[in-house]
Amino acid sequence: MINGTSNAASGFLVSAGFSFAYTKDFDQALKDGVKGAGYGLALGSALGVVQGFQYARGYDVNPWTGKRNDFFKGTWYSDRVLGNMFNTSDAFHSFPENVKAFQMDGVVTPLKGKDGVIVPILKIPGSYRGKEGYFEFIKERDGMINHRFFRPNSK
């Protein structure tokens, strides 16, 4: 709504201003300003909807309900992640799978990858092997989890 309103105001001012500058007719300038406001309102509102959907996608939120999505629905682990999970000598990759049950205690934020693609990262606060930190999961757009790691807090 804010985008629509500000674009309507801009549309009015620009259209009315140019119209008056060229025609010197105040009544015509007002008519052109109202027309410009209508175009600005429509364009700004559409832009606001698009931005809302982009925000929802980046933060893994349902755009219709405003509630967080199930981060793990329809996901699977990459072969690399699976290998790390079963490597018991790699403590920070092989944490228990039941950590996923606490996903709603975590925070999902957008992360820009090296390839420039923005994907969601879930960080669940917790402790593991006597250390406080975050359990991290990065989900690709196709649902593949390509990062699963416990990151201890730095001292």
mmCIF file of C-alpha atoms in Angstrom:
data_model
loop_
_atom_site.group_PDB
_atom_site.id
_atom_site.type_symbol
_atom_site.label_atom_id
_atom_site.label_comp_id
_atom_site.label_asym_id
_atom_site.label_seq_id
_atom_site.Cartn_x
_atom_site.Cartn_y
_atom_site.Cartn_z
ATOM 1 C CA MET A 1 0.000 0.000 0.000
ATOM 2 C CA ILE A 2 2.853 2.366 0.786
ATOM 3 C CA ASN A 3 4.379 1.786 -2.660
ATOM 4 C CA GLY A 4 1.048 2.533 -4.319
ATOM 5 C CA THR A 5 0.469 5.730 -2.342
ATOM 6 C CA SER A 6 3.953 7.137 -2.841
ATOM 7 C CA ASN A 7 3.921 6.267 -6.548
ATOM 8 C CA ALA A 8 0.490 7.894 -6.897
ATOM 9 C CA ALA A 9 1.818 11.095 -5.338
ATOM 10 C CA SER A 10 4.871 11.007 -7.593
ATOM 11 C CA GLY A 11 2.702 10.306 -10.638
ATOM 12 C CA PHE A 12 0.463 13.259 -9.814
ATOM 13 C CA LEU A 13 3.330 15.691 -9.253
ATOM 14 C CA VAL A 14 5.284 14.687 -12.340
ATOM 15 C CA SER A 15 2.258 14.565 -14.652
ATOM 16 C CA ALA A 16 0.741 17.806 -13.379
ATOM 17 C CA GLY A 17 4.111 19.554 -13.374
ATOM 18 C CA PHE A 18 5.024 18.628 -16.936
ATOM 19 C CA SER A 19 1.511 19.331 -18.165
ATOM 20 C CA PHE A 20 1.464 22.804 -16.615
ATOM 21 C CA ALA A 21 4.990 23.553 -17.853
ATOM 22 C CA TYR A 22 4.007 22.753 -21.434
ATOM 23 C CA THR A 23 0.377 23.951 -21.589
ATOM 24 C CA LYS A 24 0.200 26.692 -18.920
ATOM 25 C CA ASP A 25 -3.372 25.415 -18.413
ATOM 26 C CA PHE A 26 -3.978 24.744 -14.708
ATOM 27 C CA ASP A 27 -7.217 22.746 -15.258
ATOM 28 C CA GLN A 28 -5.533 20.485 -17.816
ATOM 29 C CA ALA A 29 -2.550 20.063 -15.495
ATOM 30 C CA LEU A 30 -4.885 18.845 -12.701
ATOM 31 C CA LYS A 31 -6.574 16.357 -15.053
ATOM 32 C CA ASP A 32 -3.203 15.050 -16.231
ATOM 33 C CA GLY A 33 -2.030 14.891 -12.616
ATOM 34 C CA VAL A 34 -5.012 12.737 -11.597
ATOM 35 C CA LYS A 35 -4.372 10.441 -14.559
ATOM 36 C CA GLY A 36 -0.683 10.186 -13.563
ATOM 37 C CA ALA A 37 -1.689 9.422 -9.974
ATOM 38 C CA GLY A 38 -3.856 6.545 -11.194
ATOM 39 C CA TYR A 39 -0.983 5.071 -13.193
ATOM 40 C CA GLY A 40 1.371 5.531 -10.247
ATOM 41 C CA LEU A 41 -1.068 3.885 -7.838
ATOM 42 C CA ALA A 42 -1.529 0.857 -10.094
ATOM 43 C CA LEU A 43 2.179 0.458 -10.756
ATOM 44 C CA GLY A 44 3.182 0.986 -7.119
ATOM 45 C CA SER A 45 0.581 -1.460 -5.827
ATOM 46 C CA ALA A 46 1.709 -4.143 -8.270
ATOM 47 C CA LEU A 47 5.315 -3.544 -7.279
ATOM 48 C CA GLY A 48 4.392 -3.846 -3.603
ATOM 49 C CA VAL A 49 2.753 -7.229 -4.191
ATOM 50 C CA VAL A 50 5.839 -8.497 -6.015
ATOM 51 C CA GLN A 51 8.123 -7.267 -3.230
ATOM 52 C CA GLY A 52 5.897 -8.923 -0.630
ATOM 53 C CA PHE A 53 6.127 -12.273 -2.388
ATOM 54 C CA GLN A 54 9.907 -11.918 -2.737
ATOM 55 C CA TYR A 55 10.210 -11.170 0.982
ATOM 56 C CA ALA A 56 8.023 -14.163 1.858
ATOM 57 C CA ARG A 57 10.088 -16.454 -0.342
ATOM 58 C CA GLY A 58 13.372 -15.217 1.117
ATOM 59 C CA TYR A 59 12.232 -15.738 4.705
ATOM 60 C CA ASP A 60 10.336 -18.996 3.973
ATOM 61 C CA VAL A 61 6.981 -17.490 4.976
ATOM 62 C CA ASN A 62 3.590 -18.313 3.480
ATOM 63 C CA PRO A 63 2.626 -15.044 1.722
ATOM 64 C CA TRP A 64 -1.093 -15.667 2.263
ATOM 65 C CA THR A 65 -1.044 -16.526 5.987
ATOM 66 C CA GLY A 66 2.161 -14.840 7.151
ATOM 67 C CA LYS A 67 3.153 -18.034 8.980
ATOM 68 C CA ARG A 68 6.464 -19.812 8.605
ATOM 69 C CA ASN A 69 6.524 -22.781 6.266
ATOM 70 C CA ASP A 70 7.791 -26.208 7.316
ATOM 71 C CA PHE A 71 11.430 -25.707 6.328
ATOM 72 C CA PHE A 72 12.008 -29.433 5.846
ATOM 73 C CA LYS A 73 8.873 -30.315 3.870
ATOM 74 C CA GLY A 74 9.874 -31.900 0.558
ATOM 75 C CA THR A 75 13.597 -31.741 1.317
ATOM 76 C CA TRP A 76 16.384 -34.277 1.032
ATOM 77 C CA TYR A 77 20.079 -34.269 1.849
ATOM 78 C CA SER A 78 22.835 -34.029 -0.742
ATOM 79 C CA ASP A 79 25.268 -36.952 -0.914
ATOM 80 C CA ARG A 80 27.965 -34.773 0.655
ATOM 81 C CA VAL A 81 25.727 -33.872 3.601
ATOM 82 C CA LEU A 82 24.707 -37.511 4.078
ATOM 83 C CA GLY A 83 28.372 -38.506 4.148
ATOM 84 C CA ASN A 84 29.108 -35.858 6.779
ATOM 85 C CA MET A 85 26.113 -36.904 8.894
ATOM 86 C CA PHE A 86 27.386 -40.468 9.244
ATOM 87 C CA ASN A 87 31.012 -39.508 9.822
ATOM 88 C CA THR A 88 31.092 -39.751 13.632
ATOM 89 C CA SER A 89 34.591 -38.256 13.778
ATOM 90 C CA ASP A 90 33.116 -35.011 12.373
ATOM 91 C CA ALA A 91 31.227 -33.886 15.478
ATOM 92 C CA PHE A 92 29.756 -30.666 14.110
ATOM 93 C CA HIS A 93 28.210 -32.317 11.043
ATOM 94 C CA SER A 94 26.971 -35.518 12.699
ATOM 95 C CA PHE A 95 24.528 -34.087 15.258
ATOM 96 C CA PRO A 96 21.230 -35.946 15.889
ATOM 97 C CA GLU A 97 18.447 -35.680 13.332
ATOM 98 C CA ASN A 98 15.854 -34.803 16.000
ATOM 99 C CA VAL A 99 17.209 -31.218 16.019
ATOM 100 C CA LYS A 100 14.812 -30.641 13.104
ATOM 101 C CA ALA A 101 11.883 -30.896 15.547
ATOM 102 C CA PHE A 102 12.924 -27.488 16.930
ATOM 103 C CA GLN A 103 12.792 -25.665 13.586
ATOM 104 C CA MET A 104 10.158 -23.180 14.783
ATOM 105 C CA ASP A 105 12.595 -22.021 17.486
ATOM 106 C CA GLY A 106 14.987 -21.027 14.727
ATOM 107 C CA VAL A 107 15.192 -18.117 12.348
ATOM 108 C CA VAL A 108 15.080 -18.322 8.554
ATOM 109 C CA THR A 109 16.929 -15.642 6.624
ATOM 110 C CA PRO A 110 17.856 -15.275 2.960
ATOM 111 C CA LEU A 111 21.439 -16.110 2.048
ATOM 112 C CA LYS A 112 23.093 -15.122 -1.213
ATOM 113 C CA GLY A 113 25.216 -17.999 -2.469
ATOM 114 C CA LYS A 114 28.475 -17.817 -4.401
ATOM 115 C CA ASP A 115 26.408 -18.308 -7.562
ATOM 116 C CA GLY A 116 24.311 -15.220 -6.737
ATOM 117 C CA VAL A 117 21.163 -17.256 -6.034
ATOM 118 C CA ILE A 118 19.325 -16.383 -2.815
ATOM 119 C CA VAL A 119 18.353 -19.418 -0.720
ATOM 120 C CA PRO A 120 16.961 -19.781 2.817
ATOM 121 C CA ILE A 121 19.198 -20.655 5.762
ATOM 122 C CA LEU A 122 17.632 -21.924 8.990
ATOM 123 C CA LYS A 123 19.549 -21.297 12.226
ATOM 124 C CA ILE A 124 18.242 -23.118 15.300
ATOM 125 C CA PRO A 125 19.801 -22.021 18.609
ATOM 126 C CA GLY A 126 20.942 -24.803 20.898
ATOM 127 C CA SER A 127 23.835 -26.628 22.449
ATOM 128 C CA TYR A 128 25.799 -29.666 21.361
ATOM 129 C CA ARG A 129 28.663 -31.452 23.078
ATOM 130 C CA GLY A 130 28.810 -28.791 25.784
ATOM 131 C CA LYS A 131 28.942 -25.830 23.413
ATOM 132 C CA GLU A 132 26.282 -23.186 22.740
ATOM 133 C CA GLY A 133 25.651 -22.238 19.146
ATOM 134 C CA TYR A 134 23.389 -22.721 16.126
ATOM 135 C CA PHE A 135 22.353 -25.693 14.043
ATOM 136 C CA GLU A 136 22.442 -24.484 10.431
ATOM 137 C CA PHE A 137 20.584 -25.845 7.418
ATOM 138 C CA ILE A 138 20.779 -24.357 3.915
ATOM 139 C CA LYS A 139 18.080 -25.365 1.445
ATOM 140 C CA GLU A 140 18.466 -25.058 -2.322
ATOM 141 C CA ARG A 141 15.506 -23.971 -4.446
ATOM 142 C CA ASP A 142 14.824 -27.583 -5.498
ATOM 143 C CA GLY A 143 14.562 -28.686 -1.839
ATOM 144 C CA MET A 144 18.020 -30.201 -1.454
ATOM 145 C CA ILE A 145 19.719 -29.520 1.888
ATOM 146 C CA ASN A 146 23.346 -28.878 0.951
ATOM 147 C CA HIS A 147 24.568 -27.598 4.330
ATOM 148 C CA ARG A 148 23.937 -29.092 7.781
ATOM 149 C CA PHE A 149 26.307 -27.911 10.484
ATOM 150 C CA PHE A 150 26.479 -27.018 14.185
ATOM 151 C CA ARG A 151 28.269 -23.676 14.505
ATOM 152 C CA PRO A 152 29.505 -22.982 18.050
ATOM 153 C CA ASN A 153 29.328 -19.391 19.257
ATOM 154 C CA SER A 154 32.666 -17.603 19.093
ATOM 155 C CA LYS A 155 34.102 -16.539 22.424
#
